[in-house]
Amino acid sequence: MNDCNPESYKLGQRVHSANDARRIGTVKYVGEVQGYSGTWLGVDWDYGNGKHDGSINGVRYFQAKSLKSGSFVRVHNLSPGISLPEALRVRYRGESSKEEEDEMYVLSASNKHVSIELVGKDKIQDKFSKFEELTSAALPYLGVISPGANIGTIVTNLKELDLTGNLLSDWKDIGAIGEQLPALAVLNLSNNLMSKEVTGLPQLKSIRILVLNCTGVNWMQVEILKHSLPALEELHLMGNSISEITPVSSPIVQGFDNLQLLNFEDNCIAEWSEILKLCQIRSLEQLYLNKNNLNRIYYPNNDTIHELVSTHESHEESYLPFQNLCCLLLGSNMIEDLASIDSLDSFPKLMDIRLSENPVSDPGRGGIPRFAIIARLGKIKILNGSEVSPRERKESEIRYVRLVMSKLHDNPEEIKRLHPRFGELKEFHGIEDERPSTGSAGDQKMSSGLISIILKCVAASIGEKPLLTKKLPASTTVGKLKILCESFFKLKSIKPKLFLQEEGSPLPLLLDDEMASLMDLGIGNESTILVDDER
């Protein structure tokens, strides 16, 4: 629907291009432009796909958010949007046009067009055209700008509503939608630029999941919203440039009695102290912090919690920090210290952790491999999306203990400081201080000081070779192993490159330190070494 009267557009109104509902912007100017006839609308486009910053030929008409996000548009090239009931009719009562029907054909053996019919198409359209049967509606990028009238009498059983990428901005409209749809439990408002003023929002007691990704909201708005959402279980806040968590009436976040999942992915949080403000949300089970700017994490001690809670006038009882948190996603941050890794073991119920794409978990950037992370964290069952099996845990812990012993065997104090679980693991697996000698027995001892490894050729230039299982001294260096591989596989002019294939890791670990021994690298029995070439 196009409104051809420029005066009907208001400053701050959300609009989209008449030809592209995904090209969304805000009206910043209505009036004349020097050197051009008629009335123009100045639009600041959300994704910067404009021509200027709001000025043209040296005259400023409005201030766009970037150098190329503004443009002047004729009114007939814009759409002011439609109501929610109109969008439902477009989405679920629209019928195929003559042109679309003409395109539904196949070619016969004689090269003639034979029309085809979609099986069940009429039944599907008939079902969706009966709005009272709809329990879920997806209306992305349809230009919805208002709730419209009597929506509650049209879709009486609607429980899930996806309004991604529409023109909604006023929280009063969101309140009206929620009030008219008493069964609504899931609401997705992603990519709607919401107003900074949260007013006129009634109690929305049925909303359990609210998605506010890329809506421009901050935590102060969330603090206001929580009073209208008593049943909220999941809150998604991705891509909102949030850097601070700012509780309104206390140093720590309160309320959210039913909140189980909080998603802060792709924001700008740099200080772990901001995250600690969430530690008293007792129901919180999953916290997503991928793609932020965190460089260290720690579990708060009693003094830290007491300091936070005691400054609050109501002196409410404090609880065990993050007492029910079982999933913490920290991928793609800047964490680089091992103390941050070790602190994760202090979270009471934490079992699912993501640390990928952090310096601390990238051996190529001075970090530690997967097996060492597993060994340092005794309670985790899922690491970087992969399950930690009992076998992988046992092998990882044994490799880790042997690695530590080979590097710091003469410095017990240093071991205790840098490797908090070393003593516990060493005793649990019955690993002795001395290096294994000839005739020693048991799963944790290497027969005659030898390690059984599997060598697997993966280089196309080497050709297909059968797997080789070799027993080598634990003191064998990477450089020596390369020379042995040249002999094992009869390589003449090919220089091998070696990788350690670890269970649960998406990529093998490059063995590039030629002076490091198998013992130094924590390589244990039945480890698989991939043999590639250096080309």
CSV table of C-alpha atoms in Angstrom, one decimal, residues 73-417:
chain,number,residue,atom,x,y,z
A,73,VAL,CA,12.9,9.6,-2.1
A,74,ARG,CA,9.6,10.4,-3.9
A,75,VAL,CA,6.6,9.4,-1.9
A,76,HIS,CA,5.4,6.9,-4.5
A,77,ASN,CA,8.7,4.9,-4.0
A,78,LEU,CA,7.9,4.3,-0.3
A,79,SER,CA,5.5,2.2,1.6
A,80,PRO,CA,4.1,3.3,5.0
A,81,GLY,CA,3.4,-0.3,6.0
A,82,ILE,CA,0.3,-2.3,6.7
A,83,SER,CA,-1.5,-3.6,9.8
A,84,LEU,CA,-1.0,-7.0,11.4
A,85,PRO,CA,-4.4,-8.3,10.1
A,86,GLU,CA,-3.5,-7.1,6.6
A,87,ALA,CA,-0.2,-9.0,6.8
A,88,LEU,CA,-2.0,-12.2,7.9
A,89,ARG,CA,-4.2,-12.0,4.9
A,90,VAL,CA,-1.3,-11.4,2.6
A,91,ARG,CA,0.7,-14.3,4.1
A,92,TYR,CA,-2.1,-16.9,4.6
A,93,ARG,CA,-4.9,-16.0,2.2
A,94,GLY,CA,-2.9,-14.9,-0.8
A,95,GLU,CA,-3.5,-17.1,-3.9
A,96,SER,CA,-1.2,-17.8,-6.8
A,97,SER,CA,-1.3,-15.2,-9.5
A,98,LYS,CA,-1.9,-16.1,-13.2
A,99,GLU,CA,1.8,-15.6,-13.9
A,100,GLU,CA,2.8,-18.0,-11.0
A,101,GLU,CA,0.3,-20.6,-12.2
A,102,ASP,CA,1.7,-20.4,-15.7
A,103,GLU,CA,5.2,-21.1,-14.4
A,104,MET,CA,4.1,-24.3,-12.7
A,105,TYR,CA,4.8,-26.9,-15.5
A,106,VAL,CA,7.1,-29.6,-16.6
A,107,LEU,CA,8.2,-30.5,-20.1
A,108,SER,CA,6.8,-33.7,-21.6
A,109,ALA,CA,8.7,-36.1,-23.8
A,110,SER,CA,7.4,-34.2,-26.8
A,111,ASN,CA,8.6,-30.9,-25.3
A,112,LYS,CA,5.1,-29.6,-24.5
A,113,HIS,CA,4.2,-27.7,-21.3
A,114,VAL,CA,2.3,-29.9,-18.9
A,115,SER,CA,0.7,-28.1,-16.0
A,116,ILE,CA,1.5,-29.5,-12.5
A,117,GLU,CA,-0.5,-29.3,-9.3
A,118,LEU,CA,1.1,-29.0,-5.8
A,119,VAL,CA,-0.2,-32.0,-3.8
A,120,GLY,CA,-2.3,-30.8,-0.9
A,121,LYS,CA,-1.9,-27.1,-1.9
A,122,ASP,CA,-5.7,-26.5,-1.6
A,123,LYS,CA,-5.9,-28.2,1.7
A,124,ILE,CA,-3.0,-26.2,3.1
A,125,GLN,CA,-4.4,-22.9,1.8
A,126,ASP,CA,-7.8,-23.8,3.2
A,127,LYS,CA,-6.3,-24.6,6.6
A,128,PHE,CA,-4.3,-21.4,6.8
A,129,SER,CA,-7.2,-19.3,5.5
A,130,LYS,CA,-9.1,-20.4,8.7
A,131,PHE,CA,-7.3,-18.0,11.0
A,132,GLU,CA,-8.9,-19.5,14.1
A,133,GLU,CA,-6.9,-22.6,13.5
A,134,LEU,CA,-3.5,-20.8,13.3
A,135,THR,CA,-1.3,-21.4,16.4
A,136,SER,CA,1.9,-20.1,14.8
A,137,ALA,CA,2.3,-17.2,12.3
A,138,ALA,CA,5.5,-16.1,10.5
A,139,LEU,CA,5.2,-12.6,9.0
A,140,PRO,CA,8.8,-11.5,8.4
A,141,TYR,CA,9.5,-8.4,6.2
A,142,LEU,CA,5.9,-7.7,5.3
A,143,GLY,CA,5.9,-4.0,6.4
A,144,VAL,CA,3.8,-4.5,9.6
A,145,ILE,CA,3.6,-1.1,11.3
A,146,SER,CA,0.6,-1.4,13.6
A,147,PRO,CA,-1.5,-4.0,15.5
A,148,GLY,CA,-4.7,-3.1,13.6
A,149,ALA,CA,-8.1,-3.7,15.0
A,150,ASN,CA,-9.6,-6.8,16.5
A,151,ILE,CA,-6.6,-9.0,15.9
A,152,GLY,CA,-7.7,-11.1,18.9
A,153,THR,CA,-10.9,-12.1,17.1
A,154,ILE,CA,-9.1,-13.1,14.0
A,155,VAL,CA,-6.4,-15.4,15.3
A,156,THR,CA,-7.9,-16.6,18.6
A,157,ASN,CA,-5.4,-19.4,19.2
A,158,LEU,CA,-2.2,-17.8,18.1
A,159,LYS,CA,0.7,-18.9,20.4
A,160,GLU,CA,3.8,-18.0,18.3
A,161,LEU,CA,4.3,-14.8,16.3
A,162,ASP,CA,7.3,-13.9,14.2
A,163,LEU,CA,7.4,-10.2,13.2
A,164,THR,CA,11.1,-10.1,12.2
A,165,GLY,CA,12.1,-7.1,10.0
A,166,ASN,CA,8.9,-5.1,10.1
A,167,LEU,CA,8.3,-1.4,10.8
A,168,LEU,CA,7.2,-1.7,14.5
A,169,SER,CA,8.8,0.8,16.9
A,170,ASP,CA,6.3,1.8,19.5
A,171,TRP,CA,6.1,-0.4,22.6
A,172,LYS,CA,2.4,0.6,23.0
A,173,ASP,CA,1.8,-1.3,19.8
A,174,ILE,CA,3.6,-4.4,21.2
A,175,GLY,CA,1.5,-4.1,24.3
A,176,ALA,CA,-1.7,-4.0,22.2
A,177,ILE,CA,-0.7,-7.1,20.2
A,178,GLY,CA,0.0,-9.0,23.5
A,179,GLU,CA,-3.2,-7.9,25.1
A,180,GLN,CA,-5.3,-9.0,22.1
A,181,LEU,CA,-3.6,-12.3,21.9
A,182,PRO,CA,-3.9,-13.8,25.4
A,183,ALA,CA,-2.4,-17.2,24.4
A,184,LEU,CA,0.7,-15.7,22.8
A,185,ALA,CA,3.8,-17.4,24.3
A,186,VAL,CA,6.6,-16.7,21.7
A,187,LEU,CA,7.1,-13.2,20.2
A,188,ASN,CA,10.0,-12.4,17.8
A,189,LEU,CA,10.6,-8.7,17.2
A,190,SER,CA,14.1,-9.0,15.7
A,191,ASN,CA,15.2,-6.3,13.3
A,192,ASN,CA,12.5,-3.9,14.3
A,193,LEU,CA,14.1,-0.6,15.5
A,194,MET,CA,12.3,-0.2,18.9
A,195,SER,CA,11.7,3.2,20.6
A,196,LYS,CA,14.0,4.1,23.5
A,197,GLU,CA,10.9,5.0,25.6
A,198,VAL,CA,9.2,1.9,27.1
A,199,THR,CA,5.7,3.1,28.0
A,200,GLY,CA,2.2,1.9,28.0
A,201,LEU,CA,3.1,-1.8,28.2
A,202,PRO,CA,0.5,-3.9,30.0
A,203,GLN,CA,1.0,-7.2,31.8
A,204,LEU,CA,1.8,-9.8,29.2
A,205,LYS,CA,1.5,-12.8,31.4
A,206,SER,CA,1.6,-15.5,28.7
A,207,ILE,CA,4.9,-14.4,27.0
A,208,ARG,CA,7.6,-17.0,27.7
A,209,ILE,CA,10.0,-16.3,24.9
A,210,LEU,CA,10.9,-12.8,23.7
A,211,VAL,CA,13.4,-12.2,20.9
A,212,LEU,CA,14.8,-8.7,20.6
A,213,ASN,CA,17.8,-9.3,18.4
A,214,CYS,CA,19.0,-6.2,16.5
A,215,THR,CA,16.3,-3.9,17.9
A,216,GLY,CA,18.5,-1.3,19.5
A,217,VAL,CA,17.4,-2.0,23.0
A,218,ASN,CA,19.7,-1.6,26.1
A,219,TRP,CA,19.5,-3.1,29.5
A,220,MET,CA,17.8,-0.2,31.1
A,221,GLN,CA,14.8,-0.8,28.7
A,222,VAL,CA,15.0,-4.5,29.7
A,223,GLU,CA,14.7,-3.6,33.4
A,224,ILE,CA,11.4,-1.7,32.5
A,225,LEU,CA,10.1,-4.6,30.3
A,226,LYS,CA,10.6,-7.2,33.0
A,227,HIS,CA,7.7,-5.8,35.1
A,228,SER,CA,5.3,-6.6,32.2
A,229,LEU,CA,6.7,-10.1,31.6
A,230,PRO,CA,6.4,-12.1,34.8
A,231,ALA,CA,6.4,-15.5,33.0
A,232,LEU,CA,9.5,-14.8,30.8
A,233,GLU,CA,11.7,-17.9,30.4
A,234,GLU,CA,13.9,-16.9,27.4
A,235,LEU,CA,15.2,-13.4,26.4
A,236,HIS,CA,17.3,-13.0,23.3
A,237,LEU,CA,19.3,-9.7,22.9
A,238,MET,CA,21.8,-10.4,20.1
A,239,GLY,CA,23.4,-7.6,18.1
A,240,ASN,CA,22.3,-4.6,20.2
A,241,SER,CA,25.8,-3.1,21.0
A,242,ILE,CA,25.1,-3.6,24.7
A,243,SER,CA,28.3,-2.9,26.7
A,244,GLU,CA,26.8,-2.4,30.2
A,245,ILE,CA,24.2,-4.2,32.4
A,246,THR,CA,22.7,-1.4,34.4
A,247,PRO,CA,20.1,-2.4,37.0
A,248,VAL,CA,17.7,0.3,38.0
A,249,SER,CA,17.4,0.1,41.8
A,250,SER,CA,20.3,-2.1,42.9
A,251,PRO,CA,23.8,-3.1,42.0
A,252,ILE,CA,22.7,-6.5,40.8
A,253,VAL,CA,19.9,-7.7,38.6
A,254,GLN,CA,16.8,-8.7,40.5
A,255,GLY,CA,13.5,-10.2,39.4
A,256,PHE,CA,13.3,-12.5,36.3
A,257,ASP,CA,12.0,-15.2,38.6
A,258,ASN,CA,11.4,-17.6,35.7
A,259,LEU,CA,14.2,-16.6,33.3
A,260,GLN,CA,16.2,-19.7,32.2
A,261,LEU,CA,18.0,-18.5,29.0
A,262,LEU,CA,19.6,-15.1,28.4
A,263,ASN,CA,21.3,-14.5,25.1
A,264,PHE,CA,23.9,-11.6,24.8
A,265,GLU,CA,25.6,-12.9,21.7
A,266,ASP,CA,27.3,-10.4,19.4
A,267,ASN,CA,27.3,-7.5,21.7
A,268,CYS,CA,30.1,-5.3,23.2
A,269,ILE,CA,30.5,-6.5,26.8
A,270,ALA,CA,34.2,-6.3,27.8
A,271,GLU,CA,34.2,-6.5,31.6
A,272,TRP,CA,33.2,-9.7,33.4
A,273,SER,CA,32.1,-7.5,36.3
A,274,GLU,CA,29.1,-6.6,34.1
A,275,ILE,CA,28.1,-10.3,33.9
A,276,LEU,CA,28.5,-10.8,37.6
A,277,LYS,CA,25.4,-8.5,38.0
A,278,LEU,CA,23.4,-11.5,36.7
A,279,CYS,CA,24.7,-13.9,39.3
A,280,GLN,CA,21.6,-13.8,41.6
A,281,ILE,CA,19.1,-14.8,38.9
A,282,ARG,CA,18.5,-18.2,40.5
A,283,SER,CA,16.5,-19.7,37.6
A,284,LEU,CA,19.2,-18.9,35.0
A,285,GLU,CA,20.4,-22.1,33.3
A,286,GLN,CA,21.9,-20.9,30.0
A,287,LEU,CA,23.9,-17.8,29.3
A,288,TYR,CA,25.1,-17.0,25.8
A,289,LEU,CA,28.1,-14.6,25.5
A,290,ASN,CA,29.6,-15.5,22.2
A,291,LYS,CA,31.1,-12.7,20.2
A,292,ASN,CA,31.7,-10.1,22.9
A,293,ASN,CA,34.9,-8.5,24.1
A,294,LEU,CA,35.6,-10.4,27.3
A,295,ASN,CA,39.2,-11.1,28.1
A,296,ARG,CA,38.9,-12.8,31.5
A,297,ILE,CA,36.3,-14.5,33.6
A,298,TYR,CA,36.2,-15.6,37.3
A,299,TYR,CA,33.8,-17.0,39.8
A,300,PRO,CA,32.9,-14.5,42.5
A,301,ASN,CA,34.0,-15.2,46.0
A,302,ASN,CA,31.9,-14.5,49.1
A,303,ASP,CA,33.5,-11.0,49.6
A,304,THR,CA,32.5,-10.0,46.1
A,305,ILE,CA,28.9,-11.1,46.5
A,306,HIS,CA,28.7,-9.6,49.9
A,307,GLU,CA,30.0,-6.3,48.6
A,308,LEU,CA,27.4,-6.3,45.7
A,309,VAL,CA,24.4,-7.3,47.9
A,310,SER,CA,25.2,-5.3,51.0
A,311,THR,CA,25.1,-2.0,49.1
A,312,HIS,CA,21.5,-2.6,48.2
A,313,GLU,CA,19.1,-0.9,50.6
A,314,SER,CA,16.6,-3.8,50.9
A,315,HIS,CA,19.4,-6.2,52.1
A,316,GLU,CA,17.8,-9.1,50.4
A,317,GLU,CA,19.2,-12.6,51.1
A,318,SER,CA,22.1,-13.5,48.7
A,319,TYR,CA,22.3,-16.9,47.0
A,320,LEU,CA,25.0,-19.1,45.6
A,321,PRO,CA,26.2,-17.2,42.5
A,322,PHE,CA,25.0,-18.7,39.2
A,323,GLN,CA,23.6,-21.6,41.2
A,324,ASN,CA,21.7,-23.2,38.4
A,325,LEU,CA,23.8,-22.2,35.4
A,326,CYS,CA,24.6,-25.3,33.3
A,327,CYS,CA,25.5,-23.8,29.9
A,328,LEU,CA,27.9,-20.9,29.3
A,329,LEU,CA,28.9,-20.0,25.7
A,330,LEU,CA,32.0,-17.8,25.5
A,331,GLY,CA,33.1,-18.4,21.9
A,332,SER,CA,34.8,-15.7,19.9
A,333,ASN,CA,35.9,-13.5,22.8
A,334,MET,CA,39.5,-12.5,23.8
A,335,ILE,CA,40.1,-14.8,26.8
A,336,GLU,CA,43.7,-15.8,27.0
A,337,ASP,CA,44.6,-16.7,30.6
A,338,LEU,CA,44.4,-20.2,32.1
A,339,ALA,CA,43.0,-18.9,35.4
A,340,SER,CA,39.8,-18.0,33.5
A,341,ILE,CA,39.6,-21.6,32.3
A,342,ASP,CA,40.2,-23.0,35.8
A,343,SER,CA,37.6,-20.7,37.3
A,344,LEU,CA,34.9,-22.4,35.3
A,345,ASP,CA,35.2,-25.5,37.5
A,346,SER,CA,33.9,-23.4,40.4
A,347,PHE,CA,30.4,-22.9,38.9
A,348,PRO,CA,28.2,-25.3,40.8
A,349,LYS,CA,26.3,-27.0,37.9
A,350,LEU,CA,28.2,-25.9,34.7
A,351,MET,CA,28.5,-28.8,32.3
A,352,ASP,CA,28.2,-27.2,28.8
A,353,ILE,CA,30.9,-24.7,27.8
A,354,ARG,CA,32.0,-23.1,24.5
A,355,LEU,CA,35.5,-21.6,24.4
A,356,SER,CA,36.3,-21.9,20.6
A,357,GLU,CA,37.9,-18.9,18.9
A,358,ASN,CA,39.6,-17.6,22.0
A,359,PRO,CA,43.4,-17.2,22.3
A,360,VAL,CA,43.4,-19.5,25.4
A,361,SER,CA,41.9,-22.4,23.4
A,362,ASP,CA,43.9,-22.0,20.2
A,363,PRO,CA,47.3,-23.7,20.3
A,364,GLY,CA,48.3,-21.7,17.3
A,365,ARG,CA,48.0,-18.5,19.4
A,366,GLY,CA,49.7,-19.9,22.5
A,367,GLY,CA,46.6,-21.6,23.9
A,368,ILE,CA,46.0,-25.1,25.1
A,369,PRO,CA,44.5,-28.0,23.1
A,370,ARG,CA,41.1,-29.6,23.8
A,371,PHE,CA,42.4,-32.5,25.9
A,372,ALA,CA,44.1,-30.0,28.3
A,373,ILE,CA,40.8,-28.0,28.7
A,374,ILE,CA,38.9,-31.2,29.5
A,375,ALA,CA,41.4,-32.3,32.1
A,376,ARG,CA,41.4,-28.9,33.8
A,377,LEU,CA,37.6,-28.9,34.0
A,378,GLY,CA,36.3,-31.9,35.8
A,379,LYS,CA,32.6,-31.4,35.4
A,380,ILE,CA,32.1,-30.5,31.8
A,381,LYS,CA,30.2,-32.9,29.6
A,382,ILE,CA,30.0,-30.8,26.4
A,383,LEU,CA,32.9,-28.7,25.1
A,384,ASN,CA,32.5,-26.5,22.0
A,385,GLY,CA,29.4,-28.4,21.0
A,386,SER,CA,30.9,-31.9,21.2
A,387,GLU,CA,30.2,-34.4,23.9
A,388,VAL,CA,33.0,-35.4,26.2
A,389,SER,CA,32.7,-39.1,26.4
A,390,PRO,CA,34.0,-41.0,29.5
A,391,ARG,CA,36.8,-42.5,27.3
A,392,GLU,CA,37.9,-39.1,26.0
A,393,ARG,CA,37.9,-37.7,29.6
A,394,LYS,CA,40.1,-40.6,30.9
A,395,GLU,CA,42.5,-40.3,28.0
A,396,SER,CA,42.6,-36.5,28.2
A,397,GLU,CA,43.4,-36.5,31.9
A,398,ILE,CA,46.1,-39.1,31.6
A,399,ARG,CA,47.7,-37.2,28.8
A,400,TYR,CA,47.5,-34.0,30.7
A,401,VAL,CA,49.1,-35.4,33.8
A,402,ARG,CA,52.0,-36.9,31.8
A,403,LEU,CA,52.5,-33.6,30.0
A,404,VAL,CA,52.7,-31.7,33.2
A,405,MET,CA,55.1,-34.2,34.7
A,406,SER,CA,57.4,-34.1,31.7
A,407,LYS,CA,57.7,-30.3,31.9
A,408,LEU,CA,57.6,-29.5,35.6
A,409,HIS,CA,58.5,-32.8,37.4
A,410,ASP,CA,61.2,-31.0,39.5
A,411,ASN,CA,59.0,-28.1,40.6
A,412,PRO,CA,56.0,-29.3,42.7
A,413,GLU,CA,55.1,-25.8,43.9
A,414,GLU,CA,54.9,-24.5,40.3
A,415,ILE,CA,52.8,-27.5,39.4
A,416,LYS,CA,50.3,-26.8,42.2
A,417,ARG,CA,50.1,-23.1,41.3
